[in-house]
Amino acid sequence: MNTIGHLINGQLVSTAQRMQDVFNPATGEVSKQVALAPKETVEDAIAAAQAAFPAWRDTPPLKRARVMFRFKELLEQNADKICEMIGQEHGKICHDAAGELQRGIENVEFACGAPELLKGEFSKNVGPNIDSWSEFQPLGVVAGITPFNFPAMVPMWMFPLAIVCGNTFVLKPSERDPSSTLYIAQLLHEAGLPEGVLNVVNGDKEAVDVLLTDKRVQAVSFVGSTPIAEYIYATASANGKRCQALGGAKNHAIVMPDADMDNAVNQLLGAAFGSSGERCMALSVAVAVGDEAADTLVAKMQAAMKNLTVGEYSDKNNDFGPVITRAHQQKVVGYINSAEADGATVIVDGREPSISGYENGFFVGATLIDGVTPTMQSYQEEIFGPVLQVVRVATMEEAMQLINDHEYGNGTCIFTRDGEAARYFSTHIQVGMVGINVPLPVPVAYHSFGGWKRSLFGDLHAYGPDGVRFYTRRKTITQRWPSSGVREGVSFAFPS
Amino acid sequence: MNTIGHLINGQLVSTAQRMQDVFNPATGEVSKQVALAPKETVEDAIAAAQAAFPAWRDTPPLKRARVMFRFKELLEQNADKICEMIGQEHGKICHDAAGELQRGIENVEFACGAPELLKGEFSKNVGPNIDSWSEFQPLGVVAGITPFNFPAMVPMWMFPLAIVCGNTFVLKPSERDPSSTLYIAQLLHEAGLPEGVLNVVNGDKEAVDVLLTDKRVQAVSFVGSTPIAEYIYATASANGKRCQALGGAKNHAIVMPDADMDNAVNQLLGAAFGSSGERCMALSVAVAVGDEAADTLVAKMQAAMKNLTVGEYSDKNNDFGPVITRAHQQKVVGYINSAEADGATVIVDGREPSISGYENGFFVGATLIDGVTPTMQSYQEEIFGPVLQVVRVATMEEAMQLINDHEYGNGTCIFTRDGEAARYFSTHIQVGMVGINVPLPVPVAYHSFGGWKRSLFGDLHAYGPDGVRFYTRRKTITQRWPSSGVREGVSFAFPS
Amino acid sequence: MNTIGHLINGQLVSTAQRMQDVFNPATGEVSKQVALAPKETVEDAIAAAQAAFPAWRDTPPLKRARVMFRFKELLEQNADKICEMIGQEHGKICHDAAGELQRGIENVEFACGAPELLKGEFSKNVGPNIDSWSEFQPLGVVAGITPFNFPAMVPMWMFPLAIVCGNTFVLKPSERDPSSTLYIAQLLHEAGLPEGVLNVVNGDKEAVDVLLTDKRVQAVSFVGSTPIAEYIYATASANGKRCQALGGAKNHAIVMPDADMDNAVNQLLGAAFGSSGERCMALSVAVAVGDEAADTLVAKMQAAMKNLTVGEYSDKNNDFGPVITRAHQQKVVGYINSAEADGATVIVDGREPSISGYENGFFVGATLIDGVTPTMQSYQEEIFGPVLQVVRVATMEEAMQLINDHEYGNGTCIFTRDGEAARYFSTHIQVGMVGINVPLPVPVAYHSFGGWKRSLFGDLHAYGPDGVRFYTRRKTITQRWPSSGVREGVSFAFPS
Amino acid sequence: MNTIGHLINGQLVSTAQRMQDVFNPATGEVSKQVALAPKETVEDAIAAAQAAFPAWRDTPPLKRARVMFRFKELLEQNADKICEMIGQEHGKICHDAAGELQRGIENVEFACGAPELLKGEFSKNVGPNIDSWSEFQPLGVVAGITPFNFPAMVPMWMFPLAIVCGNTFVLKPSERDPSSTLYIAQLLHEAGLPEGVLNVVNGDKEAVDVLLTDKRVQAVSFVGSTPIAEYIYATASANGKRCQALGGAKNHAIVMPDADMDNAVNQLLGAAFGSSGERCMALSVAVAVGDEAADTLVAKMQAAMKNLTVGEYSDKNNDFGPVITRAHQQKVVGYINSAEADGATVIVDGREPSISGYENGFFVGATLIDGVTPTMQSYQEEIFGPVLQVVRVATMEEAMQLINDHEYGNGTCIFTRDGEAARYFSTHIQVGMVGINVPLPVPVAYHSFGGWKRSLFGDLHAYGPDGVRFYTRRKTITQRWPSSGVREGVSFAFPS
């Protein structure tokens, strides 16, 4: 059986004492095994990164950027292979994997602009004949810890930008679907990255804790669930590191009475069920303002959902695939059950999908639940599955209050045709990423990604301009030159 | 006896169960008492700030900036009174207090530029007919915890910028010299600040811990010693807040053989002994490269130090005043003793200064110690007194290694006439604020203040552009407008 | 009779061979005389500016900015006096003059941020051990030529920013209403401006031509009519200068069927008739989409206009005052006549206003004309009077085509409640300043002012960030330091 | 014989009434003919660009940037072919052509960052509930007119950035060496550029004048000699266009007594003679401070120049090739003659180089002239040939005065080890591009290129951040949404 190891100092390393199964979630079968790095292996990776740092830091940004230009080419040339790897281990349909990869490539494209992005600020004459400027220098060894749901994209939110800024990197991707991540890291080496600049270790909490506590690691970027994000943020901070930790979400769409309802339904389909809802930007709650809007929405969603097909990654006709594990499948079903038990109405029921030929796969069908209320557990927690819940409210203020009261503040959206409603919403909603008639308002690579409240811990958002600031450290130099007589033509001598 | 209280919701509040003495350090006498806020009082301040937030957030930045314009005028008009308050409680000479205040005012001047500073980023057509922009919104209630050594300046690194960005603020200044801080806060109200936007609570750890743990506080800025900075950073982070915590320093000046030695000596006098060395940017170690440079430096310093006078704040002829407390005086003397015991040579000895008429004051005279080595306790720890230690090294690389090996990385300086040496130094030194022939390279208000290593915990430096980012939260909006028929001239109707 | 002279090198100079009458347009009487500078006087002003340049350029930006801080205070303290001067010579009502002055002060506030605005770009390691940065240095002597309609504001679009950037300035304001401009220039000196940095010369074409051709003048900013703007731009450019020349306008408001009509009418009143329409941002054409919208608009405007009162500047109950000259009054009336002759309907007729006690004033009453078509002269040319013309179109596309076909492209506005219509309009309209439900979309001082097409000649808009770029010149330094042995500890010797 | 035509709307067009010879300057033979576009052909190109504009403007910047990513790949893949074309028609040695091409590619790399570069400025709450933002929209049809000396690089200073900003382009390259330019334009089409977005017309003054006067052309970028630059700037401006016109140069290097003389000589060799001195950044004057420095410099230069070899482009051992035409060769020799006649000493004489096998080539050998004075014609005018003149001065101030008095202000350099001298020089020298120990301080692609004084006419420098501003037009939108009742839940109706 295929064993997936680590990439340290440019070399694949696969010896391990502990291994973990990697599943094909569409069949439920174990397809590979991944090595779980012990403390020593992670320390080797950190040491490799530490050793590679001085030379990489001193490489001009333009040269570092050119590695990214070549990396982009290689990613595009090998896109099908990467999407296949994602499909086999994560289960997402190939067109969805291609979308993920494309988003990752956009971060590489942004990283190609490093020479511009790294410009510091120069001030002439802060005092008489005194100049001062700020430089943004790399930090040193930086760690990234990434989740299973975007094995290609989320790592590429981090390491291309960190590396192009002059840092060296240790990445611990999800052990659920490690192959595409590792392959992408190899492509970056093929693009000309010096050994040791990017290192990948697979592992679990043991590996994570080394990254959080080792003094050589300067900063940690994390994407995952909120409880883990909190642990990461508190632990990395207590160890004196800078940290950005992105957590969970419960993304609401407000559907206003004046919305273009067909458009809203069409958008919600992809936003709620795409990638089985295993996205931190998935729209999982539709808040309909007024019963008329709600009735229309539910009726049209119900009709539209009939055309959704669930299945295996390689069939392009499928809309989405299985969830990541058997346990997660059961957890999602459990939330649907609890909503029903709490009095909500399951309008479209995905609890027992029948996928011919894939009876053992970890599938959940697209599910629509009406009559959900804020006190239900299914409303309060992140389901991370293909489940859209409808909450009915009387006014837009009520809808906004719901969102502002929720512990998460990652993404949100409003469907309306009204300028005033949209502006009021975007101004006053306590959420970091806001869509106006855009259901998945993931910022483009040249803006930055980040939620508010318990969806992100830290000062700076991920990737984009904030990413540049996160991966660099300001140094301010103040300079005055006393006359040495050279200019005035008087020759000078050293003190003797 | 005068009692110093709190400023909450625009009102002075001075009832307290616990009081602490405030000394005149030049006489050693208790001059006032400061109320120490219990938990409830701090919570009142937080509540006032929380209540004031929505209206202040929605006040246009231009209007908020105009309060700062008026604040600057009032600070300038009342400068003498403020400096007097500082002198009485901190002990620094009036011209030194004036310098501190001026630095504070410069931060207010920077804050006047809020409309420009708060500009977000706008991107047209991130996709077809989709626009996206990022706004920088205020956080809510922000806390500042500030040290005794700059009772006017350090608070003004924080609250003017935080407030002009739309936040409301709870400041806990040092309980050693609280009067000037409180008065400055009153002036800001006189300038037109609405009640509740800035609140001042005096107190000790009890008050601090409320600020670190109360859920309503969104962010904490701290300046103080490194052990406390670490505690603040870890605790605030564990409570999910953003935090910047600035700690201690051990600032080295490298004196190169080609330096303009008279200039270097002149600069070092002020940088080492100004404000009794109680500055986190004080230059406390001179690293002389080569014995010739060292001998010259020591001889010239010794001669120059004869002219330094120590004494009471109101006499402008004095160069510096007492240290803050009796305990601190003894601690500084203890470091001098330990250096001597460890084999260093006390060239100029300030352990027993005689200040006629101020025999009970907390004075330490300017002290110069030669032959200090990196293993001595006096080298490793921050003394925070008027003590300059000379370390002798053979090469510039050795000098830089010393600095890079020290746990602190706040400020540093090189004295040289050589372009190459200066550039190599500023590039490779692991210190956040670097001077080239500038001994106190405190960044101007429109750059940002921050050390590296254990001198600062957090991503973003204090004040300046980094301050704006620290006190605001990015929100990214992505917008698409489906056609409603209005433009095309087809009338539309609501779903009915 | 009062004679208004020049301000050169800090001194008032009023000797002149040629004088011109200054009127009180409300009474039609000559109130003062203004000296018209001959070539030599303008050259004196240029020489004074040239002499003052080196010291002012080398004054740190922070110091230059502080002069602006004080200038703002003085402008605010003397606001009533300035508004009185404006009223007496221009005729605008005091609240309107106060608004103008406030807009001018906002430009001074922006100029106070000079240290931040002048930051250059610093790039580390553009090659191995090579750094490069760009500075923005002042140009030298800069000239401004400004119109009668905003004697306080438009000059303050120019000289505060030019001066705070380190330039010295020669201003030639309008000879129609020179007093407030001159007084404002004196206040800047009172605020601490060194002599020679700002010089004011009153004059006509003779003075202008010196500014356009003298080799010492580096750049010219102009605001006025398009024919003159073209002449200025071509002449200054042919003399090798940089130039920005802002010309005329014909600002259209599209009134959509879904607009909040009461709000639109209310906004149009001020935008069309405020300051007698003598504003380059005045809304002079309302394009109603659909006859229903047009009928409603015309009816509501007609009703609302009954409450407008025309009169003398000092009566706060007046809505607007006279136009600037008798000739201009007749020209405006001529346009109304021509529209009527061309078949349009004069709904509200201001051709013969009766202003008791001011029978000889240069008044035109608020005029509303319906049924205007694009072929009429009154539509094609800028009227610059209190005349609002209504054009009726069937669709929004037709309305936009009208605007895009017009030679001017200064400002425009749409009244709608629809997000899509607003976004389409702002994206595709060929106009530099666009309002969405904002009838006078004059950019705030921290954005920049500029039209498109024949409303502005040049690359950069006026004031704000573009103003900073216009008044500074980029210098890019690339630096490499060969080793001199100082750092390595090898002593070096000069070539001998 | 090969005929070189135009590229219009994606099609090669070679019919022409007028043709001009293209030479191989190494052999003196005519190798091809280039069609000279009549007015109609240029108008066709403009029309094609105009037609292509709307769709290209509305293509998202990210998509436009991706064409540039592919263009970069194609340029790298076809580098040898391009360099061969340059060598055959321009004569520069292949490694020099490769350097030129690389610099051009760097501008394409910068253009790949368009999404970041085109960000506008967004301001929330410029007034209560009023937002304002500035967008940078493309201009429309833009023209570029480029010189013979960098047939690949200078066009790529212009069209990649103009095009990625959304403009369409008409390029008129030099008719001396048109092949590489045309081929590069074809590669951009191969990279996916839509037809009509980039058009190339070969031609002479007839073609140029169409570009300067046609109303559809919005802006003109020019690089060439100063007399033509002045004509271009004045004519384009008189036609209401924005224009940047870069002209000639006389770049001085100050050699200080403390300079590393071997390094200086080594740098000067390439900077003075590379590409036969046919560069606007060529260092053509060395100003030696002190006779000792001068004597050393001249002696070392003389010795070093013995190793320079002149010859045909394809031999990599050659240092530089012929000049562009027979006439130019004679002009360069004429300048050497005049210097000699004026009393200067020709130390190394390149007037009659003997290049075996290329006796008819347009060669001039590397020439060093000592004792040049400011009154000599050879000093005052731009030679544009492989001639380095040495001027001797007594002080650095005298050296700087020379430079500041010269009509040109393109590039300059100082050789020194002294920080103070370097800072004083870069601050006070009236030159746009300054080198400190860098003889050819051409700004990298992410800064901007531009001289001062009569070396550049216009506000904005070429390429880099200034290029973005030159190729875009600011539009400022101010937006307020009156309530329509949608948000408040009250249904609204149209005015009826």
PDB file of C-alpha atoms in Angstrom, chain B residues 26-186:
ATOM      1  CA  ALA B  26      13.004  64.313  44.169  1.00  0.00           C
ATOM      2  CA  THR B  27      12.069  64.684  47.831  1.00  0.00           C
ATOM      3  CA  GLY B  28      11.036  61.191  48.652  1.00  0.00           C
ATOM      4  CA  GLU B  29       7.794  62.508  50.101  1.00  0.00           C
ATOM      5  CA  VAL B  30       4.258  61.311  49.473  1.00  0.00           C
ATOM      6  CA  SER B  31       2.461  64.072  47.659  1.00  0.00           C
ATOM      7  CA  LYS B  32      -0.862  62.524  46.668  1.00  0.00           C
ATOM      8  CA  GLN B  33      -2.852  59.366  46.713  1.00  0.00           C
ATOM      9  CA  VAL B  34      -4.261  57.487  43.802  1.00  0.00           C
ATOM     10  CA  ALA B  35      -7.394  55.410  43.934  1.00  0.00           C
ATOM     11  CA  LEU B  36      -6.989  51.812  42.830  1.00  0.00           C
ATOM     12  CA  ALA B  37      -9.993  50.720  40.841  1.00  0.00           C
ATOM     13  CA  PRO B  38     -11.763  47.542  41.907  1.00  0.00           C
ATOM     14  CA  LYS B  39     -13.241  45.197  39.312  1.00  0.00           C
ATOM     15  CA  GLU B  40     -16.592  46.992  39.336  1.00  0.00           C
ATOM     16  CA  THR B  41     -15.086  50.350  38.538  1.00  0.00           C
ATOM     17  CA  VAL B  42     -13.187  48.952  35.569  1.00  0.00           C
ATOM     18  CA  GLU B  43     -16.364  47.303  34.396  1.00  0.00           C
ATOM     19  CA  ASP B  44     -18.138  50.637  34.666  1.00  0.00           C
ATOM     20  CA  ALA B  45     -15.486  52.147  32.428  1.00  0.00           C
ATOM     21  CA  ILE B  46     -15.844  49.327  29.936  1.00  0.00           C
ATOM     22  CA  ALA B  47     -19.597  49.722  29.998  1.00  0.00           C
ATOM     23  CA  ALA B  48     -19.297  53.443  29.348  1.00  0.00           C
ATOM     24  CA  ALA B  49     -16.978  52.773  26.417  1.00  0.00           C
ATOM     25  CA  GLN B  50     -19.283  50.094  25.078  1.00  0.00           C
ATOM     26  CA  ALA B  51     -22.262  52.419  25.244  1.00  0.00           C
ATOM     27  CA  ALA B  52     -20.421  55.225  23.510  1.00  0.00           C
ATOM     28  CA  PHE B  53     -19.181  53.028  20.693  1.00  0.00           C
ATOM     29  CA  PRO B  54     -22.065  52.926  18.176  1.00  0.00           C
ATOM     30  CA  ALA B  55     -22.462  56.681  17.894  1.00  0.00           C
ATOM     31  CA  TRP B  56     -18.728  57.296  17.790  1.00  0.00           C
ATOM     32  CA  ARG B  57     -18.148  54.587  15.178  1.00  0.00           C
ATOM     33  CA  ASP B  58     -20.761  56.199  12.958  1.00  0.00           C
ATOM     34  CA  THR B  59     -19.331  59.708  13.350  1.00  0.00           C
ATOM     35  CA  PRO B  60     -17.540  60.526  10.077  1.00  0.00           C
ATOM     36  CA  PRO B  61     -13.728  60.259  10.364  1.00  0.00           C
ATOM     37  CA  LEU B  62     -13.403  63.916   9.400  1.00  0.00           C
ATOM     38  CA  LYS B  63     -15.459  64.922  12.443  1.00  0.00           C
ATOM     39  CA  ARG B  64     -13.488  62.622  14.679  1.00  0.00           C
ATOM     40  CA  ALA B  65     -10.268  64.111  13.342  1.00  0.00           C
ATOM     41  CA  ARG B  66     -11.447  67.608  14.153  1.00  0.00           C
ATOM     42  CA  VAL B  67     -11.603  66.697  17.824  1.00  0.00           C
ATOM     43  CA  MET B  68      -7.942  65.817  17.503  1.00  0.00           C
ATOM     44  CA  PHE B  69      -7.135  69.148  15.857  1.00  0.00           C
ATOM     45  CA  ARG B  70      -8.635  70.907  18.848  1.00  0.00           C
ATOM     46  CA  PHE B  71      -6.931  68.511  21.241  1.00  0.00           C
ATOM     47  CA  LYS B  72      -3.564  69.448  19.773  1.00  0.00           C
ATOM     48  CA  GLU B  73      -4.293  73.125  20.375  1.00  0.00           C
ATOM     49  CA  LEU B  74      -5.235  72.477  23.973  1.00  0.00           C
ATOM     50  CA  LEU B  75      -2.178  70.350  24.631  1.00  0.00           C
ATOM     51  CA  GLU B  76       0.032  73.114  23.321  1.00  0.00           C
ATOM     52  CA  GLN B  77      -1.764  75.751  25.353  1.00  0.00           C
ATOM     53  CA  ASN B  78      -1.447  73.707  28.540  1.00  0.00           C
ATOM     54  CA  ALA B  79       2.009  72.303  27.957  1.00  0.00           C
ATOM     55  CA  ASP B  80       3.614  73.929  30.992  1.00  0.00           C
ATOM     56  CA  LYS B  81       0.979  72.631  33.329  1.00  0.00           C
ATOM     57  CA  ILE B  82       1.355  69.117  31.971  1.00  0.00           C
ATOM     58  CA  CYS B  83       5.140  69.211  32.279  1.00  0.00           C
ATOM     59  CA  GLU B  84       4.836  70.418  35.846  1.00  0.00           C
ATOM     60  CA  MET B  85       2.584  67.480  36.680  1.00  0.00           C
ATOM     61  CA  ILE B  86       5.053  65.080  35.105  1.00  0.00           C
ATOM     62  CA  GLY B  87       7.973  66.629  36.948  1.00  0.00           C
ATOM     63  CA  GLN B  88       6.275  66.434  40.310  1.00  0.00           C
ATOM     64  CA  GLU B  89       5.421  62.776  40.096  1.00  0.00           C
ATOM     65  CA  HIS B  90       7.946  61.304  37.705  1.00  0.00           C
ATOM     66  CA  GLY B  91      10.830  63.618  38.448  1.00  0.00           C
ATOM     67  CA  LYS B  92      11.996  64.323  34.921  1.00  0.00           C
ATOM     68  CA  ILE B  93      13.355  67.787  34.185  1.00  0.00           C
ATOM     69  CA  CYS B  94      10.917  70.147  32.558  1.00  0.00           C
ATOM     70  CA  HIS B  95      12.693  70.272  29.175  1.00  0.00           C
ATOM     71  CA  ASP B  96      12.654  66.501  29.111  1.00  0.00           C
ATOM     72  CA  ALA B  97       8.958  66.468  29.948  1.00  0.00           C
ATOM     73  CA  ALA B  98       8.397  69.000  27.194  1.00  0.00           C
ATOM     74  CA  GLY B  99      10.142  66.690  24.766  1.00  0.00           C
ATOM     75  CA  GLU B 100       7.964  63.811  25.879  1.00  0.00           C
ATOM     76  CA  LEU B 101       4.843  65.879  25.477  1.00  0.00           C
ATOM     77  CA  GLN B 102       5.924  67.031  22.031  1.00  0.00           C
ATOM     78  CA  ARG B 103       6.334  63.424  20.955  1.00  0.00           C
ATOM     79  CA  GLY B 104       2.860  62.757  22.246  1.00  0.00           C
ATOM     80  CA  ILE B 105       1.458  65.700  20.338  1.00  0.00           C
ATOM     81  CA  GLU B 106       3.051  64.363  17.183  1.00  0.00           C
ATOM     82  CA  ASN B 107       0.878  61.303  17.560  1.00  0.00           C
ATOM     83  CA  VAL B 108      -2.148  63.562  17.807  1.00  0.00           C
ATOM     84  CA  GLU B 109      -1.021  65.337  14.640  1.00  0.00           C
ATOM     85  CA  PHE B 110      -0.792  61.976  12.915  1.00  0.00           C
ATOM     86  CA  ALA B 111      -4.278  61.109  14.140  1.00  0.00           C
ATOM     87  CA  CYS B 112      -5.569  64.289  12.480  1.00  0.00           C
ATOM     88  CA  GLY B 113      -4.925  62.558   9.173  1.00  0.00           C
ATOM     89  CA  ALA B 114      -7.498  59.866   9.923  1.00  0.00           C
ATOM     90  CA  PRO B 115      -9.601  60.375   6.777  1.00  0.00           C
ATOM     91  CA  GLU B 116      -6.588  59.560   4.639  1.00  0.00           C
ATOM     92  CA  LEU B 117      -5.314  56.813   6.920  1.00  0.00           C
ATOM     93  CA  LEU B 118      -8.594  54.955   6.985  1.00  0.00           C
ATOM     94  CA  LYS B 119      -8.923  54.584   3.234  1.00  0.00           C
ATOM     95  CA  GLY B 120      -9.793  51.109   2.136  1.00  0.00           C
ATOM     96  CA  GLU B 121      -8.962  49.311  -1.092  1.00  0.00           C
ATOM     97  CA  PHE B 122     -11.403  49.237  -3.983  1.00  0.00           C
ATOM     98  CA  SER B 123     -11.262  46.783  -6.873  1.00  0.00           C
ATOM     99  CA  LYS B 124     -13.464  47.128  -9.919  1.00  0.00           C
ATOM    100  CA  ASN B 125     -14.419  43.992 -11.801  1.00  0.00           C
ATOM    101  CA  VAL B 126     -12.902  41.300  -9.637  1.00  0.00           C
ATOM    102  CA  GLY B 127     -15.160  39.272 -11.874  1.00  0.00           C
ATOM    103  CA  PRO B 128     -17.541  40.384 -14.611  1.00  0.00           C
ATOM    104  CA  ASN B 129     -19.587  43.221 -13.086  1.00  0.00           C
ATOM    105  CA  ILE B 130     -18.479  42.235  -9.595  1.00  0.00           C
ATOM    106  CA  ASP B 131     -16.703  44.790  -7.436  1.00  0.00           C
ATOM    107  CA  SER B 132     -14.956  44.202  -4.149  1.00  0.00           C
ATOM    108  CA  TRP B 133     -13.582  46.522  -1.533  1.00  0.00           C
ATOM    109  CA  SER B 134     -12.061  46.373   1.905  1.00  0.00           C
ATOM    110  CA  GLU B 135     -13.023  48.726   4.683  1.00  0.00           C
ATOM    111  CA  PHE B 136     -11.183  49.200   7.948  1.00  0.00           C
ATOM    112  CA  GLN B 137     -13.764  49.391  10.694  1.00  0.00           C
ATOM    113  CA  PRO B 138     -13.089  50.139  14.364  1.00  0.00           C
ATOM    114  CA  LEU B 139     -12.933  47.258  16.799  1.00  0.00           C
ATOM    115  CA  GLY B 140     -15.107  48.510  19.640  1.00  0.00           C
ATOM    116  CA  VAL B 141     -13.745  48.905  23.159  1.00  0.00           C
ATOM    117  CA  VAL B 142      -9.954  48.956  23.260  1.00  0.00           C
ATOM    118  CA  ALA B 143      -7.747  48.997  26.343  1.00  0.00           C
ATOM    119  CA  GLY B 144      -4.354  50.571  26.932  1.00  0.00           C
ATOM    120  CA  ILE B 145      -2.010  49.839  29.803  1.00  0.00           C
ATOM    121  CA  THR B 146       0.910  52.211  30.086  1.00  0.00           C
ATOM    122  CA  PRO B 147       4.109  52.598  32.124  1.00  0.00           C
ATOM    123  CA  PHE B 148       5.342  55.264  34.517  1.00  0.00           C
ATOM    124  CA  ASN B 149       8.267  56.468  32.448  1.00  0.00           C
ATOM    125  CA  PHE B 150       6.276  58.388  29.849  1.00  0.00           C
ATOM    126  CA  PRO B 151       2.957  59.271  31.505  1.00  0.00           C
ATOM    127  CA  ALA B 152       2.041  61.676  28.701  1.00  0.00           C
ATOM    128  CA  MET B 153       3.646  60.205  25.616  1.00  0.00           C
ATOM    129  CA  VAL B 154       2.938  56.488  25.777  1.00  0.00           C
ATOM    130  CA  PRO B 155      -0.801  56.907  26.410  1.00  0.00           C
ATOM    131  CA  MET B 156      -0.787  59.242  23.430  1.00  0.00           C
ATOM    132  CA  TRP B 157       0.799  56.517  21.312  1.00  0.00           C
ATOM    133  CA  MET B 158      -2.471  54.719  21.845  1.00  0.00           C
ATOM    134  CA  PHE B 159      -5.698  56.519  22.541  1.00  0.00           C
ATOM    135  CA  PRO B 160      -5.623  59.344  19.962  1.00  0.00           C
ATOM    136  CA  LEU B 161      -5.172  56.883  17.127  1.00  0.00           C
ATOM    137  CA  ALA B 162      -7.539  54.275  18.534  1.00  0.00           C
ATOM    138  CA  ILE B 163     -10.198  56.896  19.082  1.00  0.00           C
ATOM    139  CA  VAL B 164      -9.816  58.664  15.764  1.00  0.00           C
ATOM    140  CA  CYS B 165     -10.243  55.265  14.119  1.00  0.00           C
ATOM    141  CA  GLY B 166     -13.668  55.051  15.763  1.00  0.00           C
ATOM    142  CA  ASN B 167     -12.946  52.950  18.810  1.00  0.00           C
ATOM    143  CA  THR B 168     -13.741  53.777  22.400  1.00  0.00           C
ATOM    144  CA  PHE B 169     -11.007  53.410  24.965  1.00  0.00           C
ATOM    145  CA  VAL B 170     -10.244  52.411  28.523  1.00  0.00           C
ATOM    146  CA  LEU B 171      -6.809  53.547  29.642  1.00  0.00           C
ATOM    147  CA  LYS B 172      -5.064  52.249  32.722  1.00  0.00           C
ATOM    148  CA  PRO B 173      -2.010  54.465  33.157  1.00  0.00           C
ATOM    149  CA  SER B 174       0.760  53.919  35.644  1.00  0.00           C
ATOM    150  CA  GLU B 175      -0.330  54.441  39.226  1.00  0.00           C
ATOM    151  CA  ARG B 176       3.113  55.962  39.982  1.00  0.00           C
ATOM    152  CA  ASP B 177       2.502  59.277  38.176  1.00  0.00           C
ATOM    153  CA  PRO B 178      -1.149  59.434  37.157  1.00  0.00           C
ATOM    154  CA  SER B 179      -1.889  63.166  37.242  1.00  0.00           C
ATOM    155  CA  SER B 180      -0.683  64.316  33.835  1.00  0.00           C
ATOM    156  CA  THR B 181      -2.369  61.416  32.116  1.00  0.00           C
ATOM    157  CA  LEU B 182      -5.680  62.170  33.730  1.00  0.00           C
ATOM    158  CA  TYR B 183      -5.403  65.835  32.908  1.00  0.00           C
ATOM    159  CA  ILE B 184      -4.639  65.109  29.272  1.00  0.00           C
ATOM    160  CA  ALA B 185      -7.733  62.941  29.117  1.00  0.00           C
ATOM    161  CA  GLN B 186      -9.751  65.845  30.464  1.00  0.00           C
TER     162      GLN B 186
END
